Tab-separated table of C-alpha atoms and ligand atoms in Angstrom:
chain	number	residue	atom	x	y	z
A	858	MET	CA	-209.711	25.600	10.905
A	859	GLY	CA	-206.044	26.175	9.878
A	860	PRO	CA	-204.105	29.679	9.868
A	861	GLU	CA	-205.797	31.220	6.799
A	862	ASN	CA	-205.404	34.626	8.221
A	863	GLY	CA	-202.461	34.271	9.996
A	864	PRO	CA	-198.946	35.444	8.867
A	865	ASP	CA	-198.262	31.898	8.090
A	866	ALA	CA	-201.194	31.873	5.549
A	867	THR	CA	-198.494	31.438	2.234
A	868	ARG	CA	-196.578	28.673	3.533
A	869	LYS	CA	-197.032	25.484	2.170
A	870	LYS	CA	-197.324	22.404	4.327
A	871	ILE	CA	-196.066	18.771	4.048
A	872	PHE	CA	-196.976	15.821	6.225
A	873	VAL	CA	-195.015	12.633	6.218
A	874	LYS	CA	-196.558	9.406	7.768
A	875	THR	CA	-193.459	6.755	8.598
A	876	TYR	CA	-194.121	3.341	8.332
A	877	GLY	CA	-191.687	0.537	9.142
A	878	CYS	CA	-188.066	0.590	10.151
A	879	GLN	CA	-185.750	3.546	11.686
A	880	MET	CA	-184.337	3.897	8.213
A	881	ASN	CA	-187.689	5.109	7.120
A	882	VAL	CA	-187.854	7.604	10.286
A	883	TYR	CA	-184.498	8.970	8.892
A	884	ASP	CA	-185.480	9.123	5.079
A	885	SER	CA	-188.884	10.946	6.343
A	886	ALA	CA	-187.137	13.654	8.128
A	887	ARG	CA	-184.922	14.221	5.182
A	888	MET	CA	-188.051	14.521	2.698
A	889	VAL	CA	-188.970	17.390	5.096
A	890	ASP	CA	-185.454	18.776	4.701
A	891	VAL	CA	-185.601	18.721	0.774
A	892	MET	CA	-188.876	20.512	0.606
A	893	ALA	CA	-188.064	23.306	2.934
A	894	PRO	CA	-186.028	25.392	0.560
A	895	SER	CA	-189.562	25.335	-1.692
A	896	GLY	CA	-191.328	26.801	1.275
A	897	TYR	CA	-192.555	23.820	2.903
A	898	THR	CA	-192.618	23.441	6.642
A	899	GLU	CA	-193.989	20.116	8.428
A	900	VAL	CA	-197.015	19.937	9.857
A	901	ASP	CA	-198.419	16.725	12.169
A	902	GLN	CA	-201.825	15.833	10.368
A	903	PRO	CA	-202.805	15.475	7.046
A	904	GLU	CA	-205.559	17.846	7.076
A	905	ASP	CA	-203.452	20.471	7.217
A	906	ALA	CA	-200.814	19.660	4.784
A	907	ASP	CA	-200.728	20.397	0.887
A	908	ILE	CA	-198.394	17.554	0.365
A	909	VAL	CA	-199.157	14.222	2.122
A	910	ILE	CA	-196.455	11.335	1.757
A	911	LEU	CA	-196.598	8.141	3.030
A	912	ASN	CA	-193.329	6.613	3.630
A	913	THR	CA	-193.695	2.939	3.557
A	914	CYS	CA	-192.553	-0.395	4.544
A	915	HIS	CA	-192.617	-3.657	2.708
A	916	ILE	CA	-190.742	-5.971	4.722
A	917	ARG	CA	-194.026	-7.770	5.730
A	918	GLU	CA	-197.509	-7.835	4.335
A	919	LYS	CA	-199.816	-6.196	7.133
A	920	ALA	CA	-197.559	-2.878	6.106
A	921	ALA	CA	-198.709	-2.503	2.786
A	922	GLU	CA	-201.873	-3.632	3.269
A	923	LYS	CA	-202.320	-0.596	6.078
A	924	VAL	CA	-200.979	1.683	3.262
A	925	TYR	CA	-203.638	1.175	0.773
A	926	SER	CA	-206.285	1.519	3.689
A	927	GLU	CA	-204.624	5.143	4.565
A	928	LEU	CA	-204.604	6.184	0.650
A	929	GLY	CA	-208.588	5.129	0.935
A	930	CYS	CA	-208.814	8.226	3.765
A	931	LEU	CA	-206.577	10.355	2.035
A	932	ARG	CA	-209.048	9.777	-1.040
A	933	ASP	CA	-211.788	11.231	1.129
A	934	LEU	CA	-209.753	14.134	2.200
A	935	LYS	CA	-208.475	15.106	-1.314
A	936	LYS	CA	-212.108	15.344	-2.084
A	937	GLU	CA	-212.956	17.419	0.809
A	938	LYS	CA	-210.359	19.935	0.133
A	939	SER	CA	-210.854	20.092	-3.701
A	940	GLY	CA	-214.394	20.912	-2.681
A	941	ARG	CA	-212.668	23.834	-0.871
A	942	GLY	CA	-210.925	25.015	-3.805
A	943	GLU	CA	-207.737	23.109	-2.367
A	944	ASN	CA	-205.039	20.770	-3.900
A	945	LEU	CA	-203.608	17.965	-2.247
A	946	VAL	CA	-200.868	16.259	-3.622
A	947	ILE	CA	-200.696	12.542	-2.431
A	948	GLY	CA	-197.265	10.621	-2.607
A	949	VAL	CA	-196.044	7.118	-1.619
A	950	ALA	CA	-192.538	6.694	-0.975
A	951	GLY	CA	-190.310	4.101	0.470
A	952	CYS	CA	-190.124	0.316	-0.104
A	953	VAL	CA	-193.914	-0.375	-1.156
A	954	ALA	CA	-193.184	2.187	-3.677
A	955	GLN	CA	-190.229	0.855	-5.128
A	956	ALA	CA	-191.887	-2.882	-5.156
A	957	GLU	CA	-195.127	-2.249	-6.465
A	958	GLY	CA	-194.558	0.849	-8.762
A	959	GLU	CA	-197.331	1.665	-11.412
A	960	GLU	CA	-199.639	-0.804	-9.535
A	961	ILE	CA	-200.157	1.882	-6.920
A	962	ARG	CA	-201.450	4.026	-9.088
A	963	ARG	CA	-203.773	1.294	-10.510
A	964	ARG	CA	-205.024	0.243	-7.247
A	965	ALA	CA	-205.455	4.038	-5.802
A	966	PRO	CA	-205.677	6.334	-8.607
A	967	VAL	CA	-205.730	9.017	-5.973
A	968	VAL	CA	-202.083	8.839	-5.664
A	969	ASP	CA	-199.881	11.644	-7.656
A	970	LEU	CA	-196.338	10.481	-7.015
A	971	VAL	CA	-194.547	7.050	-6.520
A	972	LEU	CA	-191.227	7.324	-5.645
A	973	GLY	CA	-188.706	4.885	-4.316
A	974	PRO	CA	-186.241	5.291	-1.384
A	975	GLN	CA	-183.124	6.012	-3.623
A	976	THR	CA	-185.178	9.143	-5.357
A	977	TYR	CA	-186.704	11.302	-2.606
A	978	HIS	CA	-183.785	13.908	-2.865
A	979	ARG	CA	-185.936	14.510	-6.356
A	980	LEU	CA	-189.069	15.384	-4.603
A	981	PRO	CA	-189.006	19.029	-4.981
A	982	GLU	CA	-188.644	18.665	-8.671
A	983	TYR	CA	-191.670	16.237	-8.917
A	984	VAL	CA	-193.923	18.401	-6.673
A	985	GLY	CA	-192.862	21.578	-8.800
A	986	ARG	CA	-193.920	19.307	-12.118
A	987	LEU	CA	-197.420	18.048	-10.105
A	988	SER	CA	-198.247	21.885	-9.183
A	989	ASN	CA	-197.837	22.846	-12.630
A	990	GLY	CA	-200.626	20.305	-13.575
A	991	GLY	CA	-198.354	17.528	-14.691
A	992	PRO	CA	-199.223	14.247	-15.187
A	993	GLY	CA	-199.000	11.582	-12.180
A	994	ILE	CA	-195.096	10.220	-11.651
A	995	VAL	CA	-193.589	7.151	-10.936
A	996	GLU	CA	-189.861	7.141	-9.959
A	997	THR	CA	-188.434	3.641	-9.051
A	998	ASP	CA	-185.081	3.788	-10.523
A	999	PHE	CA	-181.945	3.469	-8.731
A	1000	PRO	CA	-180.229	6.892	-10.196
A	1001	ALA	CA	-176.578	7.256	-10.317
A	1002	ASP	CA	-176.267	10.558	-8.301
A	1003	ASP	CA	-175.842	10.437	-4.648
A	1004	LYS	CA	-178.957	11.274	-2.734
A	1005	PHE	CA	-177.139	11.858	0.388
A	1006	GLU	CA	-174.952	14.574	-1.680
A	1007	THR	CA	-178.244	16.387	-2.752
A	1008	LEU	CA	-179.701	16.683	0.724
A	1009	PRO	CA	-178.958	20.427	2.404
A	1010	ALA	CA	-176.090	20.371	4.411
A	1011	PRO	CA	-176.578	18.727	8.041
A	1012	GLU	CA	-176.177	22.320	9.647
A	1013	ARG	CA	-178.981	23.741	7.281
A	1014	ARG	CA	-181.530	21.023	7.985
A	1015	LYS	CA	-184.597	21.883	9.881
A	1016	THR	CA	-185.209	18.227	11.193
A	1017	LEU	CA	-181.457	17.239	11.830
A	1018	ALA	CA	-182.142	16.755	15.715
A	1019	ARG	CA	-185.268	16.564	17.624
A	1020	GLY	CA	-183.994	15.875	20.836
A	1021	ALA	CA	-181.129	14.195	22.465
A	1022	THR	CA	-181.143	10.975	20.385
A	1023	ALA	CA	-180.864	11.103	16.267
A	1024	PHE	CA	-180.473	8.471	13.655
A	1025	LEU	CA	-177.785	8.606	11.127
A	1026	THR	CA	-177.945	6.457	7.859
A	1027	ILE	CA	-174.544	5.616	7.162
A	1028	GLN	CA	-175.158	2.607	4.668
A	1029	GLU	CA	-177.979	1.359	2.674
A	1030	GLY	CA	-179.057	-1.476	0.455
A	1031	CYS	CA	-178.075	-5.062	0.919
A	1032	ASP	CA	-176.145	-7.672	-1.202
A	1033	LYS	CA	-176.817	-10.671	1.063
A	1034	PHE	CA	-180.419	-11.876	-0.811
A	1035	CYS	CA	-181.649	-13.645	2.165
A	1036	THR	CA	-184.184	-15.662	0.355
A	1037	PHE	CA	-187.467	-14.342	2.268
A	1038	CYS	CA	-186.069	-10.632	2.084
A	1039	VAL	CA	-187.348	-8.015	-0.101
A	1040	VAL	CA	-184.810	-5.524	0.893
A	1041	PRO	CA	-181.964	-5.936	-1.952
A	1042	TYR	CA	-184.657	-5.732	-4.414
A	1043	THR	CA	-186.379	-2.488	-2.744
A	1044	ARG	CA	-183.109	-0.311	-1.367
A	1045	GLY	CA	-180.825	-1.929	-3.951
A	1046	ALA	CA	-177.132	-2.811	-3.714
A	1047	GLU	CA	-174.876	-2.059	-0.618
A	1048	PHE	CA	-173.585	1.512	-0.713
A	1049	SER	CA	-171.739	3.043	2.301
A	1050	ARG	CA	-171.162	7.150	2.845
A	1051	PRO	CA	-167.837	8.365	3.173
A	1052	VAL	CA	-166.558	8.696	6.586
A	1053	THR	CA	-166.238	12.539	6.225
A	1054	ARG	CA	-169.716	13.125	5.569
A	1055	ILE	CA	-170.750	10.967	8.339
A	1056	LEU	CA	-168.402	12.964	10.826
A	1057	ASP	CA	-170.017	16.249	9.235
A	1058	GLU	CA	-173.492	14.888	10.334
A	1059	ALA	CA	-172.451	13.867	13.497
A	1060	ARG	CA	-170.597	17.142	14.527
A	1061	ALA	CA	-173.761	18.987	13.511
A	1062	LEU	CA	-175.790	16.655	15.933
A	1063	ALA	CA	-173.446	17.046	18.695
A	1064	ASP	CA	-173.740	20.750	18.303
A	1065	ALA	CA	-177.579	20.514	17.985
A	1066	GLY	CA	-177.583	18.803	21.363
A	1067	VAL	CA	-177.666	15.255	20.439
A	1068	ARG	CA	-176.082	12.738	22.945
A	1069	GLU	CA	-176.871	9.592	21.518
A	1070	ILE	CA	-176.506	8.459	17.793
A	1071	THR	CA	-177.840	5.295	16.195
A	1072	LEU	CA	-175.987	4.481	13.060
A	1073	LEU	CA	-178.493	2.871	10.516
A	1074	GLY	CA	-178.159	0.585	7.546
A	1075	GLN	CA	-179.875	-2.340	6.231
A	1076	ASN	CA	-177.006	-4.413	6.729
A	1077	VAL	CA	-174.869	-1.734	8.581
A	1078	ASN	CA	-172.092	-3.824	9.667
A	1079	ALA	CA	-171.100	-4.291	6.021
A	1080	TYR	CA	-169.936	-0.739	6.230
A	1081	HIS	CA	-167.144	0.198	3.962
A	1082	GLY	CA	-167.136	3.783	3.327
A	1083	ASP	CA	-164.289	5.658	1.716
A	1084	ASP	CA	-161.730	6.713	4.463
A	1085	GLY	CA	-160.496	9.792	2.561
A	1086	LYS	CA	-157.298	8.159	1.695
A	1087	GLY	CA	-158.644	5.787	-0.912
A	1088	ALA	CA	-158.984	2.903	1.192
A	1089	ALA	CA	-162.554	1.632	2.870
A	1090	ALA	CA	-162.967	2.211	6.514
A	1091	SER	CA	-164.850	-0.740	8.552
A	1092	LEU	CA	-167.779	-0.085	10.957
A	1093	GLY	CA	-165.339	-0.520	13.962
A	1094	HIS	CA	-162.899	2.390	12.536
A	1095	LEU	CA	-166.008	4.602	12.065
A	1096	ILE	CA	-167.343	4.077	15.534
A	1097	ARG	CA	-164.092	5.215	17.008
A	1098	ARG	CA	-163.728	8.353	15.131
A	1099	LEU	CA	-167.490	8.997	16.104
A	1100	ALA	CA	-166.766	8.405	19.793
A	1101	GLY	CA	-164.053	10.857	19.614
A	1102	ILE	CA	-166.656	13.935	18.573
A	1103	ASP	CA	-167.246	15.974	21.630
A	1104	GLY	CA	-170.871	15.599	22.809
A	1105	ILE	CA	-171.366	12.230	21.287
A	1106	GLU	CA	-171.905	10.016	24.428
A	1107	ARG	CA	-173.258	7.229	23.415
A	1108	LEU	CA	-173.315	5.049	20.000
A	1109	ARG	CA	-175.468	2.361	18.783
A	1110	TYR	CA	-175.834	0.526	15.132
A	1111	THR	CA	-178.540	-1.634	13.680
A	1112	THR	CA	-178.947	-3.795	11.839
A	1113	SER	CA	-176.080	-6.353	11.471
A	1114	HIS	CA	-175.432	-9.550	9.961
A	1115	PRO	CA	-173.686	-12.364	11.661
A	1116	ARG	CA	-171.163	-12.583	8.470
A	1117	ASP	CA	-170.223	-9.074	8.681
A	1118	MET	CA	-168.983	-8.874	12.474
A	1119	ASP	CA	-165.489	-8.373	12.056
A	1120	ASP	CA	-162.688	-8.285	14.390
A	1121	GLU	CA	-162.362	-4.550	14.410
A	1122	LEU	CA	-165.982	-4.234	15.515
A	1123	ILE	CA	-165.747	-6.707	17.944
A	1124	ALA	CA	-162.786	-5.000	19.730
A	1125	ALA	CA	-164.856	-1.745	19.316
A	1126	HIS	CA	-167.206	-3.385	21.676
A	1127	ALA	CA	-164.221	-4.107	23.972
A	1128	GLU	CA	-162.651	-0.740	23.835
A	1129	VAL	CA	-164.918	2.279	22.755
A	1130	PRO	CA	-166.954	3.119	26.206
A	1131	GLU	CA	-169.657	5.202	24.077
A	1132	LEU	CA	-170.320	2.090	22.179
A	1133	MET	CA	-173.504	1.148	24.235
A	1134	PRO	CA	-173.236	-2.828	25.337
A	1135	TYR	CA	-176.547	-3.840	23.249
A	1136	LEU	CA	-176.434	-5.582	20.101
A	1137	HIS	CA	-178.964	-6.224	17.445
A	1138	LEU	CA	-177.710	-9.380	15.733
A	1139	PRO	CA	-180.539	-11.149	13.770
A	1140	VAL	CA	-180.301	-14.785	13.611
A	1141	GLN	CA	-183.684	-15.770	12.152
A	1142	SER	CA	-183.660	-19.632	12.839
A	1143	GLY	CA	-181.905	-21.961	14.791
A	1144	SER	CA	-182.012	-24.848	12.208
A	1145	ASP	CA	-178.988	-25.206	10.033
A	1146	ARG	CA	-181.808	-26.524	7.315
A	1147	ILE	CA	-183.750	-23.529	7.393
A	1148	LEU	CA	-180.771	-21.331	7.421
A	1149	ALA	CA	-179.578	-22.793	4.388
A	1150	ALA	CA	-182.957	-22.183	2.774
A	1151	MET	CA	-182.862	-18.970	3.916
A	1152	ASN	CA	-179.486	-18.118	2.314
A	1153	ARG	CA	-178.112	-16.705	5.489
A	1154	ARG	CA	-174.523	-17.866	5.060
A	1155	HIS	CA	-174.173	-19.220	8.707
A	1156	ASP	CA	-175.192	-22.132	10.712
A	1157	ALA	CA	-176.423	-21.824	14.333
A	1158	GLU	CA	-173.477	-23.290	15.922
A	1159	SER	CA	-171.299	-20.314	13.843
A	1160	TYR	CA	-173.727	-17.640	15.309
A	1161	ILE	CA	-173.274	-19.210	18.737
A	1162	ARG	CA	-169.585	-19.167	18.759
A	1163	LEU	CA	-169.812	-15.343	17.470
A	1164	VAL	CA	-171.928	-14.306	20.348
A	1165	GLU	CA	-169.250	-15.795	22.414
A	1166	ARG	CA	-166.726	-14.041	21.128
A	1167	ILE	CA	-168.391	-10.871	21.452
A	1168	ARG	CA	-169.346	-11.473	25.091
A	1169	ALA	CA	-165.679	-12.454	25.627
A	1170	ALA	CA	-164.902	-8.947	24.501
A	1171	ASN	CA	-167.872	-7.342	26.473
A	1172	PRO	CA	-169.135	-9.897	29.030
A	1173	GLY	CA	-172.083	-7.364	30.302
A	1174	ILE	CA	-173.403	-6.933	26.209
A	1175	ALA	CA	-177.146	-7.700	26.000
A	1176	MET	CA	-178.023	-9.469	22.645
A	1177	SER	CA	-181.306	-8.568	20.902
A	1178	SER	CA	-182.308	-10.623	17.538
A	1179	ASP	CA	-184.892	-10.954	14.746
A	1180	PHE	CA	-186.504	-14.346	14.445
A	1181	ILE	CA	-188.820	-15.569	11.452
A	1182	VAL	CA	-191.183	-18.586	12.069
A	1183	GLY	CA	-192.903	-20.945	9.596
A	1184	PHE	CA	-190.583	-20.140	6.627
A	1185	PRO	CA	-191.564	-22.853	3.888
A	1186	GLY	CA	-190.560	-26.182	5.196
A	1187	GLU	CA	-189.918	-25.802	8.721
A	1188	THR	CA	-190.769	-28.793	10.471
A	1189	GLU	CA	-191.389	-28.932	14.423
A	1190	GLN	CA	-187.874	-30.185	14.944
A	1191	ASP	CA	-186.490	-27.049	12.982
A	1192	PHE	CA	-188.733	-24.669	15.145
A	1193	GLU	CA	-187.320	-26.598	18.267
A	1194	ALA	CA	-183.740	-25.950	17.200
A	1195	THR	CA	-184.707	-22.218	17.036
A	1196	LEU	CA	-185.937	-22.449	20.755
A	1197	ALA	CA	-183.050	-24.342	21.714
A	1198	LEU	CA	-180.508	-21.349	20.424
A	1199	ILE	CA	-182.661	-19.151	21.955
A	1200	ARG	CA	-182.067	-20.763	25.252
A	1201	GLU	CA	-178.414	-20.992	24.510
A	1202	VAL	CA	-177.619	-17.653	23.566
A	1203	GLY	CA	-179.965	-16.042	25.925
A	1204	TYR	CA	-181.536	-12.466	24.855
A	1205	ALA	CA	-182.342	-9.302	26.585
A	1206	GLN	CA	-185.206	-8.458	23.964
A	1207	ALA	CA	-185.838	-9.767	20.524
A	1208	TYR	CA	-188.452	-9.028	17.468
A	1209	SER	CA	-189.994	-12.309	16.108
A	1210	PHE	CA	-192.285	-12.375	12.933
A	1211	LYS	CA	-194.670	-15.202	11.219
A	1212	TYR	CA	-192.904	-15.743	7.610
A	1213	SER	CA	-194.880	-13.677	5.091
A	1214	PRO	CA	-194.219	-14.616	1.424
A	1215	ARG	CA	-192.982	-11.390	-0.342
A	1216	PRO	CA	-193.586	-10.954	-3.966
A	1217	GLY	CA	-190.520	-11.862	-5.808
A	1218	THR	CA	-188.628	-13.113	-3.145
A	1219	PRO	CA	-187.185	-16.725	-3.842
A	1220	ALA	CA	-188.772	-18.325	-0.934
A	1221	SER	CA	-192.482	-17.013	-1.752
A	1222	ALA	CA	-192.260	-19.154	-4.599
A	1223	GLU	CA	-191.491	-22.452	-2.571
A	1224	GLU	CA	-194.289	-24.932	-2.760
A	1225	ASP	CA	-194.216	-26.163	0.994
A	1226	GLN	CA	-195.577	-22.785	2.458
A	1227	LEU	CA	-196.863	-23.536	5.844
A	1228	PRO	CA	-200.570	-23.265	7.369
A	1229	GLU	CA	-201.407	-20.020	9.306
A	1230	GLU	CA	-202.302	-21.798	12.267
A	1231	ILE	CA	-198.856	-23.424	12.804
A	1232	LYS	CA	-197.234	-20.308	12.266
A	1233	SER	CA	-199.354	-18.708	14.655
A	1234	GLU	CA	-198.777	-21.563	17.189
A	1235	ARG	CA	-194.897	-21.481	16.858
A	1236	LEU	CA	-194.769	-17.574	17.240
A	1237	GLN	CA	-196.925	-17.815	20.336
A	1238	ARG	CA	-194.458	-20.394	21.575
A	1239	LEU	CA	-191.442	-18.583	20.706
A	1240	GLN	CA	-192.983	-15.159	22.128
A	1241	ALA	CA	-193.400	-16.897	25.207
A	1242	LEU	CA	-189.632	-17.991	25.676
A	1243	LEU	CA	-188.410	-14.615	24.598
A	1244	GLY	CA	-190.706	-12.979	26.934
A	1245	GLU	CA	-189.522	-15.049	29.806
A	1246	GLN	CA	-185.785	-14.111	28.880
A	1247	GLN	CA	-186.661	-10.302	28.411
A	1248	ILE	CA	-188.546	-10.433	31.954
A	1249	ALA	CA	-185.508	-12.388	33.355
A	1250	PHE	CA	-183.235	-9.751	32.021
A	1251	ASN	CA	-184.931	-6.762	33.042
A	1252	ARG	CA	-185.768	-8.036	36.916
A	1253	ALA	CA	-181.980	-8.834	37.092
A	1254	CYS	CA	-181.618	-5.189	36.599
A	1255	ALA	CA	-183.059	-4.257	39.838
A	1256	GLY	CA	-180.695	-2.847	42.418
A	1257	SER	CA	-178.060	-1.850	39.773
A	1258	THR	CA	-177.339	1.710	39.044
A	1259	MET	CA	-177.248	2.337	35.102
A	1260	SER	CA	-176.587	5.618	33.110
A	1261	VAL	CA	-180.176	6.901	31.489
A	1262	LEU	CA	-180.730	9.189	28.581
A	1263	PHE	CA	-183.875	11.165	29.268
A	1264	ASP	CA	-185.599	11.610	26.160
A	1265	ARG	CA	-189.299	11.221	26.814
A	1266	ARG	CA	-192.261	12.567	28.934
A	1267	GLY	CA	-193.955	10.087	30.739
A	1268	ARG	CA	-197.747	9.259	31.233
A	1269	SER	CA	-198.035	12.041	34.415
A	1270	GLU	CA	-196.750	15.461	34.206
A	1271	SER	CA	-193.732	14.645	36.611
A	1272	GLN	CA	-192.658	11.499	34.909
A	1273	LEU	CA	-189.787	11.155	32.716
A	1274	VAL	CA	-188.773	8.120	30.434
A	1275	GLY	CA	-185.289	7.550	29.111
A	1276	ARG	CA	-183.131	4.825	27.735
A	1277	SER	CA	-180.734	2.303	29.557
A	1278	PRO	CA	-177.437	1.399	27.740
A	1279	TYR	CA	-179.394	-1.934	27.034
A	1280	LEU	CA	-182.291	0.176	25.469
A	1281	GLN	CA	-184.964	-0.343	28.007
A	1282	SER	CA	-187.125	2.288	28.748
A	1283	VAL	CA	-186.523	3.870	32.311
A	1284	HIS	CA	-189.239	5.503	34.042
A	1285	ILE	CA	-188.499	7.844	36.877
A	1286	ASP	CA	-191.396	9.719	39.111
A	1287	ASP	CA	-190.623	13.322	40.328
A	1288	ALA	CA	-188.364	14.124	37.696
A	1289	PRO	CA	-187.046	17.627	37.401
A	1290	GLU	CA	-187.478	19.292	33.961
A	1291	SER	CA	-183.824	19.788	33.850
A	1292	LEU	CA	-182.937	16.009	33.433
A	1293	PHE	CA	-184.476	15.994	29.835
A	1294	GLY	CA	-181.703	15.522	27.375
A	1295	GLN	CA	-179.157	14.582	30.225
A	1296	ILE	CA	-177.513	11.289	30.972
A	1297	VAL	CA	-177.630	10.461	34.335
A	1298	ASP	CA	-177.074	7.718	36.881
A	1299	VAL	CA	-180.338	5.916	37.990
A	1300	VAL	CA	-181.014	3.028	40.727
A	1301	VAL	CA	-183.226	0.698	39.063
A	1302	GLU	CA	-185.800	-0.390	41.617
A	1303	GLU	CA	-187.996	-2.793	39.588
A	1304	GLY	CA	-187.861	-4.530	36.076
A	1305	TYR	CA	-190.984	-5.342	34.318
A	1306	ARG	CA	-191.590	-6.859	31.015
A	1307	ASN	CA	-191.120	-3.894	28.827
A	1308	SER	CA	-189.628	-1.488	30.956
A	1309	LEU	CA	-187.511	-0.499	34.303
A	1310	ARG	CA	-188.619	1.805	37.161
A	1311	GLY	CA	-186.094	3.744	38.771
A	1312	ARG	CA	-184.990	6.769	41.063
A	1313	LEU	CA	-182.265	9.268	40.723
A	1314	LEU	CA	-178.980	8.217	42.240
A	1315	GLU	CA	-178.461	11.722	43.724
A	1316	THR	CA	-181.520	11.459	45.949
A	1317	ASP	CA	-179.812	8.791	47.707
A	1318	SER	CA	-177.083	11.092	49.545
A	1319	VAL	CA	-178.868	12.612	52.330
A	1320	PRO	CA	-178.406	16.486	52.580
A	1321	ALA	CA	-175.880	17.252	55.759
B	1675	5AD	N1	-191.420	-12.742	6.443
B	1675	5AD	C1	-191.383	-12.488	7.971
B	1675	5AD	N2	-190.290	-11.482	8.606
B	1675	5AD	C2	-189.469	-10.933	7.564
B	1675	5AD	N3	-188.392	-10.202	7.640
B	1675	5AD	C3	-187.922	-9.589	6.739
B	1675	5AD	N4	-188.428	-10.326	5.668
B	1675	5AD	C4	-189.536	-10.997	6.211
B	1675	5AD	C5	-190.579	-12.007	5.859
B	1675	5AD	N5	-190.684	-12.190	4.489
B	1675	5AD	C6	-188.070	-10.171	9.263
B	1675	5AD	C7	-186.502	-10.566	9.353
B	1675	5AD	C8	-185.834	-9.334	9.306
B	1675	5AD	C9	-186.744	-7.976	9.734
B	1675	5AD	C10	-186.238	-6.661	9.567
B	1675	5AD	O1	-188.233	-8.515	9.673
B	1675	5AD	O2	-186.606	-11.076	10.581
B	1675	5AD	O3	-184.409	-9.350	10.145
B	1676	SF4	FE1	-182.787	-8.469	4.081
B	1676	SF4	FE2	-181.032	-8.538	6.187
B	1676	SF4	FE3	-181.101	-10.467	4.579
B	1676	SF4	FE4	-180.309	-8.262	3.508
B	1676	SF4	S1	-179.371	-9.313	5.618
B	1676	SF4	S2	-181.273	-9.868	2.754
B	1676	SF4	S3	-181.662	-7.041	4.800
B	1676	SF4	S4	-182.418	-9.770	6.142
């Protein structure tokens, strides 16, 4: 198959598969953007592509293993294509590329290009070299040139907006060095983009029909970008500026560190209506002993007090978090302290993981690693509690009216799915097509574990 005889035959094609976090989603779109001037268009399956890039995640074990198994399939595809006289360039980008480097080409010699997250703007140059028969390339430097400045201007990006919601990376890297985490090694030191660049990108997104922007950064509330007057702007300041852009009706940010929640940001939660009342604020553990071993730089009490201050600023805010169970040396008592913290804070939603030793991180060298059975058992108990809280939160929404941004189609033809201010999925049946991309009021009829069902508020008013 394929358009060999069509007008498209000379176009070259790129397929990028994304693993992991939202920043990888953003980066994958930018890789497509940087290849566009060289004549590449995006396709949605590897069979149709001249270049396949796996944009990888290294945060937990399974993500890396999935990459290696995918490379096995791509090896077969490359062989098949080469039998037909076609070439296929295979690249591995993202955090596995950064962490494993040369090892990837040793384990999977089919890979032509290994590219860390700070160098994807050089993709056209590397693909050019490979197309001219050059040897395989491994690039895991943290170059001094700013990759964001090298990207095509926002308004010229093919993949700028794919609907009414968009991600916008404002900060990258992390200096916190939690002892379990690879991010400071794979993404490097903290870097914040200048305010003007972010505002330009946000304006271009608004012009392209985006209504909701999620600001991204590995440690996004450590944002301290150049404000154009020689000072550093905080995230709270940036949010106020973004909220002033016509068309931008909703703002979110992720992921934050408790130590970087400053007064200006907390005040923004009280005063900026565009800032959605939902906050993902990872705590990881409720045990002070474990938090210290994790180098989290806060204890359980200070986290709880912080949540109280945030709720004082915005009482309706829904909290979310990340948790790790089975960190080296975690006792039953430590684990119970985590359950206690969850009961005290009350979460609308949360992510939880079994600790997985990441090569090169301090915690992976600890001797008192926990057996898999204990990790699994604790994860189950933790998720049962978080699940109860999530269901309770969703059920309590029944009967209320909330604004929903419709951005997906549902299972049936006439069903639309959107997002509530609290990031819940909201389904409505018999939805007019015209609602797509719109923010409208919905009456919630029922809350389930992972979603809400509602109806349009307008249908309440009986025509005269
Ligand atoms: N093991 C388990 N979970 C981890 N996370 C990060 N590193 C690890 C690890 N080594 C989790 C943390 C973090 C989220 C993005 O992934 O909870 O907040
Ligand atoms: Fe990793 Fe987040 Fe800790 Fe940074 S703050 S080291 S990204 S867990």
